[in-house]
Coordinates of C-alpha atoms in Angstrom, one line a residue:
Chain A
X214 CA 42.0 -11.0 -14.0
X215 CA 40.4 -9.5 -10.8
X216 CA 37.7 -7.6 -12.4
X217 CA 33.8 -6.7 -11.5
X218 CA 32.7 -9.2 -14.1
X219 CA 34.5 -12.0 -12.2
X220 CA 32.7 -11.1 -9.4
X221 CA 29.0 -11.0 -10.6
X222 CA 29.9 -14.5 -12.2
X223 CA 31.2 -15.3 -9.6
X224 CA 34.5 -17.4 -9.4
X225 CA 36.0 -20.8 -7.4
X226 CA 39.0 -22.3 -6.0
X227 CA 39.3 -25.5 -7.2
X228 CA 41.5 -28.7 -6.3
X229 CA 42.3 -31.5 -9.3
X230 CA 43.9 -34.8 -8.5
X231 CA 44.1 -37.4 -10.8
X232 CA 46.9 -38.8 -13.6
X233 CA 46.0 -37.0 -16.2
X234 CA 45.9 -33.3 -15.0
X235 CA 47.3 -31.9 -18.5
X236 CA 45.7 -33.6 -20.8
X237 CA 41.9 -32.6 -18.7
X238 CA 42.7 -29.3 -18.7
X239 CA 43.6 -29.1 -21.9
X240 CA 40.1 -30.4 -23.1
X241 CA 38.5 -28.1 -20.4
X242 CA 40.1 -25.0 -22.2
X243 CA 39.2 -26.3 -25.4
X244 CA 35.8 -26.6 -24.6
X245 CA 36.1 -22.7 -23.4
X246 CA 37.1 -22.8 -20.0
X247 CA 39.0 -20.0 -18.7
X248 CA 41.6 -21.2 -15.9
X249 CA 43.6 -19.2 -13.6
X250 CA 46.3 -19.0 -11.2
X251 CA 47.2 -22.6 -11.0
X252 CA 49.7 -23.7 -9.1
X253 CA 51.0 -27.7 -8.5
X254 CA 50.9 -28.6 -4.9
X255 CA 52.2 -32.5 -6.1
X256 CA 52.6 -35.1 -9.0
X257 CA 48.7 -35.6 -9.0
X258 CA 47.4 -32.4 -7.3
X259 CA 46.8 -29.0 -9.0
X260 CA 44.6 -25.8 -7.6
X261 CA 43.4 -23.6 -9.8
X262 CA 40.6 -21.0 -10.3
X263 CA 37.8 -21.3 -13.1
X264 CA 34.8 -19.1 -13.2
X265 CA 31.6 -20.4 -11.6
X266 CA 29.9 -21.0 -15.0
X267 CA 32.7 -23.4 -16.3
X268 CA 32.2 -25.7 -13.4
X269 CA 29.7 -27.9 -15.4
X270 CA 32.2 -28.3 -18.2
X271 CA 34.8 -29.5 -15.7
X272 CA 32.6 -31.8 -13.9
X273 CA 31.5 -33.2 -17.7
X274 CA 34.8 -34.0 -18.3
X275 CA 36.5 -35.8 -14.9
X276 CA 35.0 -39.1 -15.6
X277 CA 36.8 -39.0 -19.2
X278 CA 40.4 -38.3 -17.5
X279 CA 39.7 -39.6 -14.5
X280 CA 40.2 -36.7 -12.6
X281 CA 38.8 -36.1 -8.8
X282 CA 37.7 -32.6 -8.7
X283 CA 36.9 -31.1 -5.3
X284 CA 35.9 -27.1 -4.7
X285 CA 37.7 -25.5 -1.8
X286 CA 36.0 -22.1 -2.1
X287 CA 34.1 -19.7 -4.1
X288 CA 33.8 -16.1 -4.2
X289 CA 32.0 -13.3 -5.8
X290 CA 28.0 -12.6 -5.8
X291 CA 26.6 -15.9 -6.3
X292 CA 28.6 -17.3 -3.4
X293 CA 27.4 -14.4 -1.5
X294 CA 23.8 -15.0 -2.3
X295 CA 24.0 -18.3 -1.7
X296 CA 26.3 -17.7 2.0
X297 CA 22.6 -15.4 2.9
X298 CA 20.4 -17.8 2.0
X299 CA 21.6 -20.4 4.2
X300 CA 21.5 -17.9 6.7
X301 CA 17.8 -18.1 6.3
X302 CA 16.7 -16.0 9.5
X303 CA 19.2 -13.3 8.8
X304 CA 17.9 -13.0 5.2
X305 CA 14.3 -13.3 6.9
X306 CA 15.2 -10.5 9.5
X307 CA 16.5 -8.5 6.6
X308 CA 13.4 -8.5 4.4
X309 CA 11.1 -8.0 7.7
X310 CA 12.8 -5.0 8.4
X311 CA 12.9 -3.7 5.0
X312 CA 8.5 -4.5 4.6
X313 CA 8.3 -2.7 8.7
X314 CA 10.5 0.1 7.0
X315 CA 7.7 0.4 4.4
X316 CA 5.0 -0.2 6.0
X317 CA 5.5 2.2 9.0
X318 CA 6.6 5.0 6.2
X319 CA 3.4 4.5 4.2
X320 CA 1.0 4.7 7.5
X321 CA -1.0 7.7 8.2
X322 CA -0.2 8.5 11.4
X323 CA -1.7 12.0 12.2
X324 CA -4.2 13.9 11.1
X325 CA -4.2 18.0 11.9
X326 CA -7.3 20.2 11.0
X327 CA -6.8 23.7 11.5
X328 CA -8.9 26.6 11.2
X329 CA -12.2 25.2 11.5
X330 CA -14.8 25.1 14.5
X331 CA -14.8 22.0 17.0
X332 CA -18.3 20.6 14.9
X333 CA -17.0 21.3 11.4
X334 CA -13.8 19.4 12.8
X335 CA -15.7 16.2 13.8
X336 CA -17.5 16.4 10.7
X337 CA -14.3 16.7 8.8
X338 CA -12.8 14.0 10.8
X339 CA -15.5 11.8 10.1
X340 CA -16.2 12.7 6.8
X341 CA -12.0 11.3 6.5
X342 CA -13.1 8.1 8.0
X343 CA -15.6 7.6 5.5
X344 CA -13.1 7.7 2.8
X345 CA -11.1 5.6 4.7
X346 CA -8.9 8.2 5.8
X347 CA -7.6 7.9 9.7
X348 CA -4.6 7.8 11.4
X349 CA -3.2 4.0 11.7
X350 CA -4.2 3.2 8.0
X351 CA -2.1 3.1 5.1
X352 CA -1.6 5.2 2.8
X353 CA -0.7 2.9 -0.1
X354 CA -4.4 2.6 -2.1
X355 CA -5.3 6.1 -0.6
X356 CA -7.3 8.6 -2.7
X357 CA -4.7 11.5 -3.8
X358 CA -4.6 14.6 -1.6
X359 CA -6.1 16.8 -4.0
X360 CA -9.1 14.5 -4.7
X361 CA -9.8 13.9 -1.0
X362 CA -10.0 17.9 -0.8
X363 CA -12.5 17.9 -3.6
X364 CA -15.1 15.1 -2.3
X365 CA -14.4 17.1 1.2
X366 CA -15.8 20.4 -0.1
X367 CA -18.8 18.6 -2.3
X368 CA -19.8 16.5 1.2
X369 CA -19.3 19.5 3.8
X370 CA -21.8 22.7 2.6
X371 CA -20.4 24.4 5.2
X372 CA -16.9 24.7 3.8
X373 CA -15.8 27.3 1.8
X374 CA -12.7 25.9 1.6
X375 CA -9.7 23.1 2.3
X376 CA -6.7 22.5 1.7
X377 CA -5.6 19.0 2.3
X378 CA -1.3 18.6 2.3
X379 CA 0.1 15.7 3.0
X380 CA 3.5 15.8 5.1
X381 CA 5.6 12.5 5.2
X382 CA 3.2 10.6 7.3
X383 CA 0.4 12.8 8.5
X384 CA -2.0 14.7 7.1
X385 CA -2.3 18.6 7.6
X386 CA -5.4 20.2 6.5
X387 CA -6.6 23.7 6.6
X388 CA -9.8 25.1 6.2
X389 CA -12.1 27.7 5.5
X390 CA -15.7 27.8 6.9
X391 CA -18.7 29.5 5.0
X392 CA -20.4 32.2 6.6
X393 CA -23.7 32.4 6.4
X394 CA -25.9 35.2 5.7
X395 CA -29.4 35.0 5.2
X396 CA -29.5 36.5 1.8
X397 CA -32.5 35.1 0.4
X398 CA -35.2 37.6 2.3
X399 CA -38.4 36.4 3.3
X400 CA -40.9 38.1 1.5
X401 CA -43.7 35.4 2.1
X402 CA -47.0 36.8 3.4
X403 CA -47.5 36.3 6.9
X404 CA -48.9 37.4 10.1
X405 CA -46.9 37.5 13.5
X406 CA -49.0 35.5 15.9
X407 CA -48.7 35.4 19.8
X408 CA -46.7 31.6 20.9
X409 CA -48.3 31.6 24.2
X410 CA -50.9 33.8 26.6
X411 CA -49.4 36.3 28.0
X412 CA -49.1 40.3 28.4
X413 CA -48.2 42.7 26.6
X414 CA -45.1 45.0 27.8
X415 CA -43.1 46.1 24.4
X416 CA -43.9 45.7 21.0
X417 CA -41.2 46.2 18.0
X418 CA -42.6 45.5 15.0
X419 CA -40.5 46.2 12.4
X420 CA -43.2 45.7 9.2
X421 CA -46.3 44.6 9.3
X422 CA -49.1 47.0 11.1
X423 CA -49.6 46.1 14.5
X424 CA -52.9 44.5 16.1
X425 CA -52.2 44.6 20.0
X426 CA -51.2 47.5 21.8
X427 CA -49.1 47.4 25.5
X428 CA -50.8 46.0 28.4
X429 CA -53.4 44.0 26.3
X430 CA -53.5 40.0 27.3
X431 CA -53.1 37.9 24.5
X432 CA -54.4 34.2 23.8
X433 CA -52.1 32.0 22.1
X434 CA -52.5 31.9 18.5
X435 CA -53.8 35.2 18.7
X436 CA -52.6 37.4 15.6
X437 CA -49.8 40.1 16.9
X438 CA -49.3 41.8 13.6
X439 CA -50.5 41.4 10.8
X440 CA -49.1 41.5 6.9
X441 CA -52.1 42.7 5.6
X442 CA -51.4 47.1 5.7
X443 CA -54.6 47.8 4.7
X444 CA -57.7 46.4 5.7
X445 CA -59.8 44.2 3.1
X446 CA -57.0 44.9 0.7
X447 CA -54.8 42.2 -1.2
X448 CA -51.8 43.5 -0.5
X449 CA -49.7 41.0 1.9
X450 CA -46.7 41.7 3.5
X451 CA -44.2 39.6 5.3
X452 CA -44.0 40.8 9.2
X453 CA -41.5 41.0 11.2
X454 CA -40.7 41.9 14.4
X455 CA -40.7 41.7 18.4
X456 CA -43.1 41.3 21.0
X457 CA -42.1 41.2 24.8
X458 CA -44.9 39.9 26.9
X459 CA -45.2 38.6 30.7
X460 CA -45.8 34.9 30.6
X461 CA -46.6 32.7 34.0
X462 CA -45.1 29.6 34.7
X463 CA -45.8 27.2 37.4
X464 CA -43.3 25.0 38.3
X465 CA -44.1 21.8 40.6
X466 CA -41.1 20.3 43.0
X467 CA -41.2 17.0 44.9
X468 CA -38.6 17.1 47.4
X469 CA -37.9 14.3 49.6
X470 CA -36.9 15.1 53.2
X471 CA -34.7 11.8 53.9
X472 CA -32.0 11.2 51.5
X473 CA -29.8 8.3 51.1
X474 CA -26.5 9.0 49.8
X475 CA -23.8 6.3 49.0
X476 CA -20.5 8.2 48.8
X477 CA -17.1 6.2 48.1
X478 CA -14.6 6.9 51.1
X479 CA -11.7 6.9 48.2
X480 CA -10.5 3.2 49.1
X481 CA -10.6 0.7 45.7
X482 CA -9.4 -2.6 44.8
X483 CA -9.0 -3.6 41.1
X484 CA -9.6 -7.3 39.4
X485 CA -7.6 -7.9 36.2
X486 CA -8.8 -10.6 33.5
X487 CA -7.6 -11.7 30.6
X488 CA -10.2 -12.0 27.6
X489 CA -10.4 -14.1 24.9
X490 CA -13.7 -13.1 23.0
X491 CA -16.1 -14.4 25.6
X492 CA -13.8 -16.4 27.5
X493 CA -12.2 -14.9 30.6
X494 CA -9.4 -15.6 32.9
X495 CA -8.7 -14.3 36.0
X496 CA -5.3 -13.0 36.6
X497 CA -4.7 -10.2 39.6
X498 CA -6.7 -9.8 42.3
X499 CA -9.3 -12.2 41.9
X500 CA -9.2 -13.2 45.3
X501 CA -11.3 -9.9 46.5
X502 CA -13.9 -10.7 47.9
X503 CA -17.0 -9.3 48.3
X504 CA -17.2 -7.9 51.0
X505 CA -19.4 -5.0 52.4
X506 CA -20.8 -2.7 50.4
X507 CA -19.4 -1.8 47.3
X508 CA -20.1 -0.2 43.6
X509 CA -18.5 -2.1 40.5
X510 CA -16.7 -0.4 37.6
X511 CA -15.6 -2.4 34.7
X512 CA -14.2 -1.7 31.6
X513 CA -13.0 -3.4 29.2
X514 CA -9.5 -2.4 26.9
X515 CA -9.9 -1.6 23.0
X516 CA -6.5 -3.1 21.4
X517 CA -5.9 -2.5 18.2
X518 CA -2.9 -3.5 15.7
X519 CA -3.1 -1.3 12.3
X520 CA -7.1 -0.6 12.6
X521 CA -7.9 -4.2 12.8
X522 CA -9.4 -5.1 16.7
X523 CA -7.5 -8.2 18.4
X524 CA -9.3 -10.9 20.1
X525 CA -7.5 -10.6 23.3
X526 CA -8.2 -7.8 26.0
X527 CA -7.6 -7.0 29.5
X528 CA -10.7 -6.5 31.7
X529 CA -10.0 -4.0 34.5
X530 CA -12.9 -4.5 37.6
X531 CA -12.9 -1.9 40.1
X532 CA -14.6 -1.9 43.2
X533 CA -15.1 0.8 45.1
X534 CA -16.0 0.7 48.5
X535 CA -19.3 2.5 49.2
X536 CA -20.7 4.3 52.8
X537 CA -24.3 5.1 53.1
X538 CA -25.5 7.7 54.6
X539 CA -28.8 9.4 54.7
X540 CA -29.1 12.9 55.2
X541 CA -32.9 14.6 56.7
X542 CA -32.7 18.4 55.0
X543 CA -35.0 21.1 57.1
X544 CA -38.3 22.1 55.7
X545 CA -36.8 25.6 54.9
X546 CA -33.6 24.4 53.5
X547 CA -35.4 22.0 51.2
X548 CA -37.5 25.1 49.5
X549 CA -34.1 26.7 48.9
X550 CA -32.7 24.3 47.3
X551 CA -36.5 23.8 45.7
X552 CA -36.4 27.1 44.4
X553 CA -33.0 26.8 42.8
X554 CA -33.5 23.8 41.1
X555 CA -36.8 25.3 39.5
X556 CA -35.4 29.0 38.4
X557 CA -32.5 26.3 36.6
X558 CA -35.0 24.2 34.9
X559 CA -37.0 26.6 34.0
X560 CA -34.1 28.5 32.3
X561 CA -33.1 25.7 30.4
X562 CA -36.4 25.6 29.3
X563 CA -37.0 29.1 27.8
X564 CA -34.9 30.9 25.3
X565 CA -31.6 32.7 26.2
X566 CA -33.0 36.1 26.0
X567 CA -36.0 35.5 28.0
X568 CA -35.8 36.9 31.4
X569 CA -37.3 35.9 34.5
X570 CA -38.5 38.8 36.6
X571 CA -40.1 37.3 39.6
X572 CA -40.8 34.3 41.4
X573 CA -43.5 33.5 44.1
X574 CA -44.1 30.5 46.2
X575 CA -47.9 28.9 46.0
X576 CA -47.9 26.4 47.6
X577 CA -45.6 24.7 50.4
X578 CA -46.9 21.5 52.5
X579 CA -45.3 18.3 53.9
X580 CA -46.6 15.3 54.0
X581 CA -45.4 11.4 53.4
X582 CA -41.8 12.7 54.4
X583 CA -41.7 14.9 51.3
X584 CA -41.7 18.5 50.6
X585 CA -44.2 19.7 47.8
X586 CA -43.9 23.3 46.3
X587 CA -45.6 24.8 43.6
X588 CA -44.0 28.4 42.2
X589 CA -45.6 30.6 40.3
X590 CA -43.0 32.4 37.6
X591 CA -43.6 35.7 36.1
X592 CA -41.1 35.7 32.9
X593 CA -40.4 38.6 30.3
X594 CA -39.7 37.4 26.7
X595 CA -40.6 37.4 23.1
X596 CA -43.9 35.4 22.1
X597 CA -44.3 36.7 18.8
X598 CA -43.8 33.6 15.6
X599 CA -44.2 34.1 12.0
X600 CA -47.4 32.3 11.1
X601 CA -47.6 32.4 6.9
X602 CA -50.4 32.9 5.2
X603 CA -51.6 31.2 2.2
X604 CA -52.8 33.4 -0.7
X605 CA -54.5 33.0 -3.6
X606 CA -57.7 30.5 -2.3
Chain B
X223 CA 53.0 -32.1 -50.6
X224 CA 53.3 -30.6 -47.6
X225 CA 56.1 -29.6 -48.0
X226 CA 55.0 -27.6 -51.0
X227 CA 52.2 -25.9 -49.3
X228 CA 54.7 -25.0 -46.2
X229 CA 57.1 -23.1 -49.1
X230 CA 53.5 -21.4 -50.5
X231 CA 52.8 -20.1 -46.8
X232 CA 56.0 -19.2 -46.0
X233 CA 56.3 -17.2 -49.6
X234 CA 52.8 -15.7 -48.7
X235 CA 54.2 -14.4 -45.2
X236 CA 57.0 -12.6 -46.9
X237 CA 55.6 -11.2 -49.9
X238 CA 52.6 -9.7 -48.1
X239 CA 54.5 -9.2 -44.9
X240 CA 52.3 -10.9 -42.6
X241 CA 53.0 -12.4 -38.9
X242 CA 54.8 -15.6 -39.3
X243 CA 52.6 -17.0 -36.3
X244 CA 49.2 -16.6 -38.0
X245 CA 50.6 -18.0 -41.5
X246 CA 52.9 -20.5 -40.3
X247 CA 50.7 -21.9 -37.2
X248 CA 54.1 -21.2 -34.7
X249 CA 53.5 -20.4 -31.1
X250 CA 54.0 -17.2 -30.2
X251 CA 56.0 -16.4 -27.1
X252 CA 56.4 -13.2 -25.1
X253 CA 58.6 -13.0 -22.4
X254 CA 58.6 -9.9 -19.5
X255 CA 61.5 -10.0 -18.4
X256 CA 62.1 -13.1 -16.8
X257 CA 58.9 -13.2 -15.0
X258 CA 56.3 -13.5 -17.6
X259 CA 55.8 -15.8 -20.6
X260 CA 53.0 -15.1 -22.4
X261 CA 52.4 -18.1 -25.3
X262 CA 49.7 -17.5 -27.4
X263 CA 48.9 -20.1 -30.5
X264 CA 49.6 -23.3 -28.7
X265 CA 47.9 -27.2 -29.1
X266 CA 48.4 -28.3 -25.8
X267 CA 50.0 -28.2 -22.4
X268 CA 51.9 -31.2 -22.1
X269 CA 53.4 -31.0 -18.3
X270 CA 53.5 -28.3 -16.1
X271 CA 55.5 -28.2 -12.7
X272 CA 57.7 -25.7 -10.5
X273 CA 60.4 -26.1 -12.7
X274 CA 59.4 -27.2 -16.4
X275 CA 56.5 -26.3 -17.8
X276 CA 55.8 -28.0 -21.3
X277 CA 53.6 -27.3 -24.7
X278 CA 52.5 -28.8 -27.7
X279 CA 52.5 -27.0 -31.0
X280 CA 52.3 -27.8 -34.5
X281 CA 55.6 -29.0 -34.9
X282 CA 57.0 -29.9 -31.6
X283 CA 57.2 -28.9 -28.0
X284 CA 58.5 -26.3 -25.9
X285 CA 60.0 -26.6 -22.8
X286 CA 60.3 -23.3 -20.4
X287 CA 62.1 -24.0 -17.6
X288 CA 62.5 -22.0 -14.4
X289 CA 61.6 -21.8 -11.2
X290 CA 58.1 -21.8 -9.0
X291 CA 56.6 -21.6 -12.0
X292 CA 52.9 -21.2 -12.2
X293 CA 50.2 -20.7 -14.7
X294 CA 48.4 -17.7 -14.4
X295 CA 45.8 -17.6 -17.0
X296 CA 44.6 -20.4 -19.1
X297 CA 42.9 -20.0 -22.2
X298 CA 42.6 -22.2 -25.2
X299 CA 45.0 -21.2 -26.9
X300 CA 46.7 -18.9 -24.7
X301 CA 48.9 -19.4 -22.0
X302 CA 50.4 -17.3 -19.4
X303 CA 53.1 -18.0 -17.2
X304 CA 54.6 -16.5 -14.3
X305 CA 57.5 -17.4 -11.9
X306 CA 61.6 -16.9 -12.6
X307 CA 62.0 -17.5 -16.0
X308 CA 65.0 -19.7 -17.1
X309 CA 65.1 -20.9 -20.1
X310 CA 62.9 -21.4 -22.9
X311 CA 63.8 -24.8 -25.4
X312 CA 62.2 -25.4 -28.3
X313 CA 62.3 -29.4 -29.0
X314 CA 60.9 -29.8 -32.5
X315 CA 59.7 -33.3 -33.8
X316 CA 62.3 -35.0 -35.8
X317 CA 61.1 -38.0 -35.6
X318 CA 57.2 -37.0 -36.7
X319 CA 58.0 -34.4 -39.3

């Protein structure tokens, strides 16, 4: 009688004792039991097997027949369950490795961008975030691939396109990026008007009738070209084109002829602490002293369990062990490097196409230990702006 | 009066050809060999050891007797016995009646 139903219900071994063995079981079968494989050990002692469920009806009916009942084993899945839940840790190591199971596969763990330029990736990246999209989080409660991919392209202008794939536990997406063209054409009357003074070397205008010819020395704000093709006439045009004038710049440098530099010689000694929101405690290297001179670098660790920031970190202090030494330049290496540092700054002020064609020194003189030299800049570029002009009043 | 309903079911049992156990309230037993008894139909298990194993029905008691004998299913009106099969008695009540 060894089937799978015996051993969902599970079944037991039991041991009778008593003087009335027959006559107990008897009433036990009457009353449904179902009892196997008995065997008699002695006058007063039988073992047999009943199914789990018949237990109550047996224990219901000892005190009638005076029978001692006692259970020497069980088996079958109830006996099983109960054999795992007393082994309570095993049970609990079993569930907490089926939840870390599911948790870990249900993380988002990486997310990919392909095909887009390093800004429209950080603005795709951060667009993710938004939606609470980023590697460490879950993706249980997560929006559906395809309507992350929609709110992408509604947020982002610049995306033409996106396709947003999610593979096991990352997240691959590929885009397309708009280009732009111009297409709407400014057709708005306007004038081209000069940006700064300057002189006149080339002049390219492509529409609009021209007011300055080469060589002339313009004013700022001075009208370059203008819309209107005929004179006292109506008709406004939109202008358009280049002017390439010589512009002056003078560029001022203070230059002090004693410097004091503090250089570390390489040599550091690190201080660890353990934090505790405000609270810190001193763990490695605490007994540094402070000695000489030195420059102090701390920084303090981000830990992070599943997005969420713990209250514990680890402050790292590095000090690093500082020389000072002052250097005097020469009067004529300091214009050098005076001269340098201007023709930079000035380029970083003007636009990339501008070009600088020559460079003069004004004005050179020492005094209070410090250099002062004033440069005169001749530069080559465009000066001509679109100035609109308002029609109809 | 009895007795007249016991000729009725045993008249009933022949005429309509039915089991005699199911009519007549008699214990059926199946023997295997001499390793299986299979009683069905029973009131009662009266003793049961290695060597005799005894049961109530309607009219008297059966005795099996044998050697390590052991029940191996018990239902409630079913009995099945395993072991090496002797002898099977049947004892009925002359006294009771």
């Amino acid at each position: 009688m060894k089937n799978q139903h015996d051993f969902f219900q599970g079944i037991m071994t039991v041991q009778v004792e008593g003087p009335l063995i027959e006559p107990f079981l008897q009433a036990c079968t009457k009353r449904g039991c179902q009892i196997t494989n008995m065997r008699r050990l002695d006058d007063s002692l039988v073992i047999l097997t009943i199914r789990l469920k018949d237990w109550k009806i047996l224990r219901q009916l000892r005190k009638k027949y005076r029978c001692k009942i006692s259970i020497k084993g069980g088996k079958g899945l109830p006996f099983l369950v109960q054999h795992m839940i007393g082994r309570l840790s095993v049970l609990l190591a079993f569930i907490a490795a089926v939840v870390i199971i599911f948790v870990l596969a249900n993380t988002l763990w990486s997310i990919k961008v392909d095909g887009l330029s390093p800004e429209l990736e950080a603005d795709v990246e951060s667009k993710l975030n938004s939606y609470g999209v980023s590697p460490g989080k879950l993706t249980i409660g997560m929006k559906d691939p395809i309507e992350i991919q929609q709110q992408l392209l509604e947020d982002i202008p610049d995306l033409l396109w996106i396709g947003v794939k999610k593979q096991g536990t990352s997240y691959q997406l590929y885009g397309v990026e708009k280009t732009r063209y111009d297409t709407e054409m400014d057709t708005r009357p306007s004038n081209l008007v000069a940006a700064k003074k300057g002189m006149i070397i080339e002049t390219f205008i492509k529409k609009g009738r021209p007011m300055v010819s080469v060589y002339d020395v313009v004013q700022k704000g001075q009208i370059l070209a203008t819309g209107q093709l005929v004179e006292d006439e109506d008709l406004f045009i939109h202008s358009e084109g280049e002017v390439i004038a010589e512009t002056w710049y003078r560029v001022a440098q203070n230059l002090p002829m004693k410097q004091v530099l503090s250089l570390t010689d390489g040599s550091v000694e690190s201080e660890y602490q353990l934090k505790f929101g405000k609270f810190a405690i001193p763990v490695w290297g605490f007994w540094r002293g402070e000695e000489g001179d030195f420059r102090e670098e701390s920084h303090t660790s981000d830990w992070r369990i599943f997005g969420f920031q713990i209250p514990v970190n680890l402050k790292t202090v590095d000090y690093y062990s500082i020389d000072r030494k002052s250097y005097e330049s020469s009067r004529k290496n300091l214009e050098k490097i005076g001269i340098s540092s201007a023709r930079s700054n000035l380029h970083q002020e003007l636009e990339p196409d501008a070009e600088i064609k020559d460079e003069k020194v004004l004005h050179l003189s020492e005094e209070n230990g410090k250099v002062k030299l004033i440069l005169l800049y001749k530069v080559y570029e465009n000066i001509a702006v679109t100035k609109y002009v308002s029609q109809g009043d | 009066m009895s007795k007249w309903q016991q000729q009725i079911r045993t008249w009933i049992s022949r005429y309509f050809d039915l089991p005699s156990d199911v009519m007549l309230d008699l214990p059926r037993i199946t023997t295997i060999g001499s390793i299986h008894v299979y009683i069905e139909n029973h009131t009662g298990l009266l003793h049961f050891s290695d060597e005799e194993v005894r049961i109530q029905y309607k009219k008297g008691q059966v005795r099996i007797l044998g050697k390590d004998l052991g029940v191996k299913m018990m239902l409630k009106e079913e009995l099945l016995l395993e072991g090496e099969l002797k002898s099977v008695e049947f004892l009925p009540d002359s006294k009771g009646g």
